[in-house]
Short mmCIF file of C-alpha atoms in Angstrom, two decimals:
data_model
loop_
_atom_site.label_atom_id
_atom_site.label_comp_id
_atom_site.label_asym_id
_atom_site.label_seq_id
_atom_site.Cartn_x
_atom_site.Cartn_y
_atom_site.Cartn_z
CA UNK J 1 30.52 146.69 86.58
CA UNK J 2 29.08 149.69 84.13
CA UNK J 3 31.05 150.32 81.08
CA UNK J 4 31.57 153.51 83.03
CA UNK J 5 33.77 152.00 86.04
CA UNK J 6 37.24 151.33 83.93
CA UNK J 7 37.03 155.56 83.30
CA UNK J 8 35.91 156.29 86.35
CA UNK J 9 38.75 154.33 88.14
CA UNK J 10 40.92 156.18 86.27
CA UNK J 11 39.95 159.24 87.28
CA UNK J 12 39.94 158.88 90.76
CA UNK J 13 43.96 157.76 90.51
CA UNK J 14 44.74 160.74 88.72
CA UNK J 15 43.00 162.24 90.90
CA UNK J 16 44.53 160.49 93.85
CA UNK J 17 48.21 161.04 92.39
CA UNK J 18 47.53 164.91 92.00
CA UNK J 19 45.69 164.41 95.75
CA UNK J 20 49.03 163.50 97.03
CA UNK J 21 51.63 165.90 94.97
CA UNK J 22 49.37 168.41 96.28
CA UNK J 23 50.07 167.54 100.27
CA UNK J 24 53.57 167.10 99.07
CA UNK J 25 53.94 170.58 98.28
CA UNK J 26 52.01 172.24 100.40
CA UNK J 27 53.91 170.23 103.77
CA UNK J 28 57.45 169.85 102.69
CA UNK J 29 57.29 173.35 101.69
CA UNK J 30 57.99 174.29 105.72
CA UNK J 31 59.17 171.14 106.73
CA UNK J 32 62.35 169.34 105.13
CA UNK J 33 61.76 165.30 104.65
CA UNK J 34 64.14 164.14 107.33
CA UNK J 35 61.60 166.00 110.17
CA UNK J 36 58.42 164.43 108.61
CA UNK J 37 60.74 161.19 108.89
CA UNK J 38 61.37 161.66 112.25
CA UNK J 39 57.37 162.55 113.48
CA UNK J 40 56.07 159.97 111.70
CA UNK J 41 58.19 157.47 113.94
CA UNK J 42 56.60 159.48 116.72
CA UNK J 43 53.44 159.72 115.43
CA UNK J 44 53.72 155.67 115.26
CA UNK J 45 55.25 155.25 118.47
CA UNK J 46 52.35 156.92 120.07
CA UNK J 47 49.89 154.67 118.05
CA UNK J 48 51.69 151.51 119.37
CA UNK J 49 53.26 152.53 122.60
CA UNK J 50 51.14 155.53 123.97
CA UNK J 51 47.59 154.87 123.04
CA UNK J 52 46.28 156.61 126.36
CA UNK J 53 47.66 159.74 125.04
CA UNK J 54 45.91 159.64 121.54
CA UNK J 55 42.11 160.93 123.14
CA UNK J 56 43.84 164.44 124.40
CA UNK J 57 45.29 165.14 120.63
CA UNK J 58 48.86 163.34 120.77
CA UNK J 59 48.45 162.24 117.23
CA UNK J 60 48.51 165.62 116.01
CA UNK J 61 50.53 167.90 118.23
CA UNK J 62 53.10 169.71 115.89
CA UNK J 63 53.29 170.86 112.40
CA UNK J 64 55.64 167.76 111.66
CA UNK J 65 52.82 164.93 113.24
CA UNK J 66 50.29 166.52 110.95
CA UNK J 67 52.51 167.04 107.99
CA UNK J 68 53.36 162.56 108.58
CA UNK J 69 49.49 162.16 109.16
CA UNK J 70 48.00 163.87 106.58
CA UNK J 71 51.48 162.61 103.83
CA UNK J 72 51.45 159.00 105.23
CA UNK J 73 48.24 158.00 106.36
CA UNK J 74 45.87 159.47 105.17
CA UNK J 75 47.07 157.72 101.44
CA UNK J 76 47.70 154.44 103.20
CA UNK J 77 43.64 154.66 104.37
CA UNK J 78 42.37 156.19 101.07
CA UNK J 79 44.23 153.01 99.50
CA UNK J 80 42.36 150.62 101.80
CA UNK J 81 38.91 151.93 102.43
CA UNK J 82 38.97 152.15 98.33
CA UNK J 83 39.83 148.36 98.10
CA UNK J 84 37.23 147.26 100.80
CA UNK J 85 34.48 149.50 98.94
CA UNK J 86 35.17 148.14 95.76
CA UNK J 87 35.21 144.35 97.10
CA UNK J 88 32.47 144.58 99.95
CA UNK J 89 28.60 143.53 97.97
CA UNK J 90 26.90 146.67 97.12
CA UNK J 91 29.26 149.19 98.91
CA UNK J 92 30.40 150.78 95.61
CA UNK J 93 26.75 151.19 94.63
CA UNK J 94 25.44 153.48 97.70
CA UNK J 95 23.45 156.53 96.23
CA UNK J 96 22.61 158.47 99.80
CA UNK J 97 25.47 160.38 101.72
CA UNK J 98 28.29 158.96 103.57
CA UNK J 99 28.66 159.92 106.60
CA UNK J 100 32.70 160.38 107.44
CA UNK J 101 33.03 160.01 111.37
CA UNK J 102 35.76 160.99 112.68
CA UNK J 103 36.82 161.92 109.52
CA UNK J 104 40.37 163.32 109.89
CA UNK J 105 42.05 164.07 107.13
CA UNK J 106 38.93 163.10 104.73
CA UNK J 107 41.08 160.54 102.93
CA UNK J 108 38.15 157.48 104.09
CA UNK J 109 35.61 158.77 103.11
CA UNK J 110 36.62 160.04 99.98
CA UNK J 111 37.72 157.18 98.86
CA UNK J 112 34.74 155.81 99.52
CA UNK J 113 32.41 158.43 97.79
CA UNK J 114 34.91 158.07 94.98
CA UNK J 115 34.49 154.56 94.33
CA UNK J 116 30.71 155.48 93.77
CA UNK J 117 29.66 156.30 90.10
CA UNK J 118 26.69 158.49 91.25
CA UNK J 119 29.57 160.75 93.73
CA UNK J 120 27.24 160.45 96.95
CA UNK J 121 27.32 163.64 99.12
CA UNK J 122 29.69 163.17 102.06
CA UNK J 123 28.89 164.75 105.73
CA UNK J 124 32.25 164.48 107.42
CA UNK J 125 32.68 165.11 111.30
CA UNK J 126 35.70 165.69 113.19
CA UNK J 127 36.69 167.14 117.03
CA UNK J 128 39.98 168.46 115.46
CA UNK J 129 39.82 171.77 113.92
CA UNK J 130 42.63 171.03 111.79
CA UNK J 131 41.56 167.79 110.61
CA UNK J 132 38.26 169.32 109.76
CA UNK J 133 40.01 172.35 107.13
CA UNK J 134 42.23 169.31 105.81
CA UNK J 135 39.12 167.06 104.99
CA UNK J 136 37.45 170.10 103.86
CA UNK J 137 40.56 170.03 101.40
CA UNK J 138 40.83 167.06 100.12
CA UNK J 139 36.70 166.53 99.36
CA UNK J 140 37.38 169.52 97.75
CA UNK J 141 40.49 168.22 95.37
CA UNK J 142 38.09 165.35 94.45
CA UNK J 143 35.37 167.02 93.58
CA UNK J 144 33.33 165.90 95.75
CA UNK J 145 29.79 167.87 97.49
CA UNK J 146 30.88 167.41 101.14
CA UNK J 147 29.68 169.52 104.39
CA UNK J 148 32.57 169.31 107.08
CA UNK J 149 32.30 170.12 110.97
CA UNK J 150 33.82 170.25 114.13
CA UNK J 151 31.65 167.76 116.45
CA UNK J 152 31.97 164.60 118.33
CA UNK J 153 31.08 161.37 117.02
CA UNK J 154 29.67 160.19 119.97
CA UNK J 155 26.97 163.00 119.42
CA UNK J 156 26.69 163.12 116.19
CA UNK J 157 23.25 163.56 114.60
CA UNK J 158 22.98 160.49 112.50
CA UNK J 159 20.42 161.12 109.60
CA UNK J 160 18.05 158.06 108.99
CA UNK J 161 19.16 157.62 105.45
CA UNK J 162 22.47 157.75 104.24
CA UNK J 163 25.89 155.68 105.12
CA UNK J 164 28.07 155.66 108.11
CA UNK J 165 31.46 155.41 107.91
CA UNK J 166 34.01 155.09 110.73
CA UNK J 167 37.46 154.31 110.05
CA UNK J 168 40.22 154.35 112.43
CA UNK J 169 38.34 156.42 114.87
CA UNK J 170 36.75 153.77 116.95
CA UNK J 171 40.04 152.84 118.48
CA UNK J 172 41.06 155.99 120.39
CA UNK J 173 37.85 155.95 122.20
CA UNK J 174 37.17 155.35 125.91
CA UNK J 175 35.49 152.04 126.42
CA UNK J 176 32.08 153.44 127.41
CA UNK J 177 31.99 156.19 124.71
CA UNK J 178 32.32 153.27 122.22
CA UNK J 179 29.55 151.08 123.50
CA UNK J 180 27.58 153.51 123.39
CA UNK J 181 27.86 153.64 119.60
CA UNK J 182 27.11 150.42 119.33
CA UNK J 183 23.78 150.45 119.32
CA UNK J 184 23.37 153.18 117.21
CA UNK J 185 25.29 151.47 114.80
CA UNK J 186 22.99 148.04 114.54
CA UNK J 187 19.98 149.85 114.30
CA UNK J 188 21.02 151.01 111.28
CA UNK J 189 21.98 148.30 109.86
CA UNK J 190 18.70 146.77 111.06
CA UNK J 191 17.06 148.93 108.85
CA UNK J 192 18.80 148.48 105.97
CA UNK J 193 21.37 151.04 106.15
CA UNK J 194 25.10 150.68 105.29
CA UNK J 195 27.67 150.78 108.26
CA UNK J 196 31.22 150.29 107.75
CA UNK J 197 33.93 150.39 110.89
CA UNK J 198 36.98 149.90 109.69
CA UNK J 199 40.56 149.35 112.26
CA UNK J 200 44.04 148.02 112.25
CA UNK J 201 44.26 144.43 112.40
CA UNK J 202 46.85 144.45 115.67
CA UNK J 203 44.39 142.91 118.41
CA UNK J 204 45.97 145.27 120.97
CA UNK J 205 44.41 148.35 119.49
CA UNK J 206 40.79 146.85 119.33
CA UNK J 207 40.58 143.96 122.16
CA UNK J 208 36.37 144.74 122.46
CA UNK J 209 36.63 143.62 118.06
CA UNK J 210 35.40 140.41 118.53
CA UNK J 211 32.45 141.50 120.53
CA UNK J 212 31.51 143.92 118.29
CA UNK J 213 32.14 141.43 114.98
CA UNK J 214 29.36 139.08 117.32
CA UNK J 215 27.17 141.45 117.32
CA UNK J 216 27.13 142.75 113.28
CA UNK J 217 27.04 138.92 112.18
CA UNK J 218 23.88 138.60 114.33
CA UNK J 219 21.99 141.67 113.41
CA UNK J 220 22.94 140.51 109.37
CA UNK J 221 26.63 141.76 108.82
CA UNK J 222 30.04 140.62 108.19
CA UNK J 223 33.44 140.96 109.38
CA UNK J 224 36.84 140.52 107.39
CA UNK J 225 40.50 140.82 107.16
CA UNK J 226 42.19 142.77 104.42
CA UNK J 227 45.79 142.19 102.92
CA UNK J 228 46.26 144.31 100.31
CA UNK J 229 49.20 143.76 98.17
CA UNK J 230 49.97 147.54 95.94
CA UNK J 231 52.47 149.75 94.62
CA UNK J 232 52.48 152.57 97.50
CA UNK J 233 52.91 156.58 96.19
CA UNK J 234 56.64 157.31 96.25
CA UNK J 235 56.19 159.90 98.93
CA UNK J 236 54.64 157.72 100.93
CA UNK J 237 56.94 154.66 100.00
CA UNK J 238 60.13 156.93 101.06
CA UNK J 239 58.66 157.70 104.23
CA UNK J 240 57.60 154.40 105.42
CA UNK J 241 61.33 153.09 104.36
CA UNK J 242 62.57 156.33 106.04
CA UNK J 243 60.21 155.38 109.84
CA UNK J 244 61.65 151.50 109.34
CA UNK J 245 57.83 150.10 108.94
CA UNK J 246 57.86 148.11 106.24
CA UNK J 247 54.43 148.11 104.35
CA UNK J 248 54.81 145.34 102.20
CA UNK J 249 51.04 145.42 102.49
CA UNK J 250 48.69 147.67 103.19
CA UNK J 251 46.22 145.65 105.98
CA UNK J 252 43.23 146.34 108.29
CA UNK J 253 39.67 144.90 109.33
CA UNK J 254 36.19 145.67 108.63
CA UNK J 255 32.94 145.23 110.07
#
């Protein structure tokens, strides 16, 4: 670790606390606490118990979805993908762009462009307009040099150099969208480039994981299981108490 990490570090949770005051303000300002409460139970309901919907926009139909997406978990994956970086061999020290698909909310990949000391430029792609002026946002409030669009991952024009990201994306597509990916994905990595897919650990939203964890150990990769043990935001903390689930731990998977 450079004797510049222990600042930077600091840094980015400043800047992460004032990150999340920010989406406090701006989302409780129309919205009282008790409805954010009550679509983020929705908003996980449809996650667990309505998956088929989440391809036609379910996730983010309303004002009080997006306010629970964007206050809830967009932190929760900011908190993770910034552990992962920081423990995965040579993720922290990337110096080409990351390349945010499916970005959402842009919490991912900024957290992983600000785990970086050289602040790589991020290309973030998203279907949602709404998702794309929020990630717009928030690489914005960190600082960060970031070009944002509306696309579809499955298109997307993957530069040769640079690193893809896909966090929690992977999951709401249709079987034969996703496979197609695939190989796009280990040719990267083939040639030396960084790929990072990171999911929930509940097998029921990723039952093709294990093929795809074969397939990055042959071509040279890794897979793992993160249990991350931290003190969540207090927004973020009151909701989850609020919704009844109980993150004791933050968790997920990565290839």
């Amino acid at each position: 670790m450079s004797g510049d990490a222990p600042n930077s570090i600091l840094m980015s949770d400043l800047a992460l606390d004032e990150w999340i005051r920010a989406l406090e303000v701006r989302y409780l300002a129309d919205l009282t606490f008790p409805e954010v409460s009550r679509a983020l139970r929705a908003l996980s309901s449809a996650y667990v118990e309505r998956r088929s919907r989440l391809s036609r926009g379910a996730a983010l139909s309303g004002l009080g979805k997006r306010a629970a997406f964007a206050l809830f978990y967009g932190p929760l994956h900011y908190l993770l993908i910034r552990h992962i970086v920081r423990a995965l061999p040579g993720a922290a020290a990337v110096r080409q762009a990351v390349i945010d698909l499916g970005c959402g909310t842009g919490a991912s990949g900024a957290a992983w462009a600000t785990s970086v000391a050289a602040r790589p430029k991020v290309v973030g792609i998203d279907r949602h307009p709404w998702t794309v002026e929020e990630a717009r946002r928030t690489y914005r409030h960190f600082g960060l040099d970031a070009r944002v669009h509306l696309g579809d991952l499955r298109r997307a024009d993957l530069p040769s150099s640079g690193s893809v990201l896909a966090a929690f994306t992977l999951n709401e597509l249709d079987d034969r969208s996703r496979e197609a990916v695939l190989p796009r994905f280990v040719t990267r990595r083939a040639g030396g480039g960084h790929v990072l897919v990171v999911e929930p650990l509940g097998r029921f939203v990723a039952p093709w994981w294990n093929r795809w964890r074969r397939v990055f150990e042959d071509a040279g990769g890794r897979a793992d299981e993160w249990r991350v043990a931290t003190e969540l935001p207090a927004i973020v903390h009151k909701l989850d108490r609020s919704a009844g689930l109980n993150h004791r731990e933050i968790t997920g998977r990565s290839l």
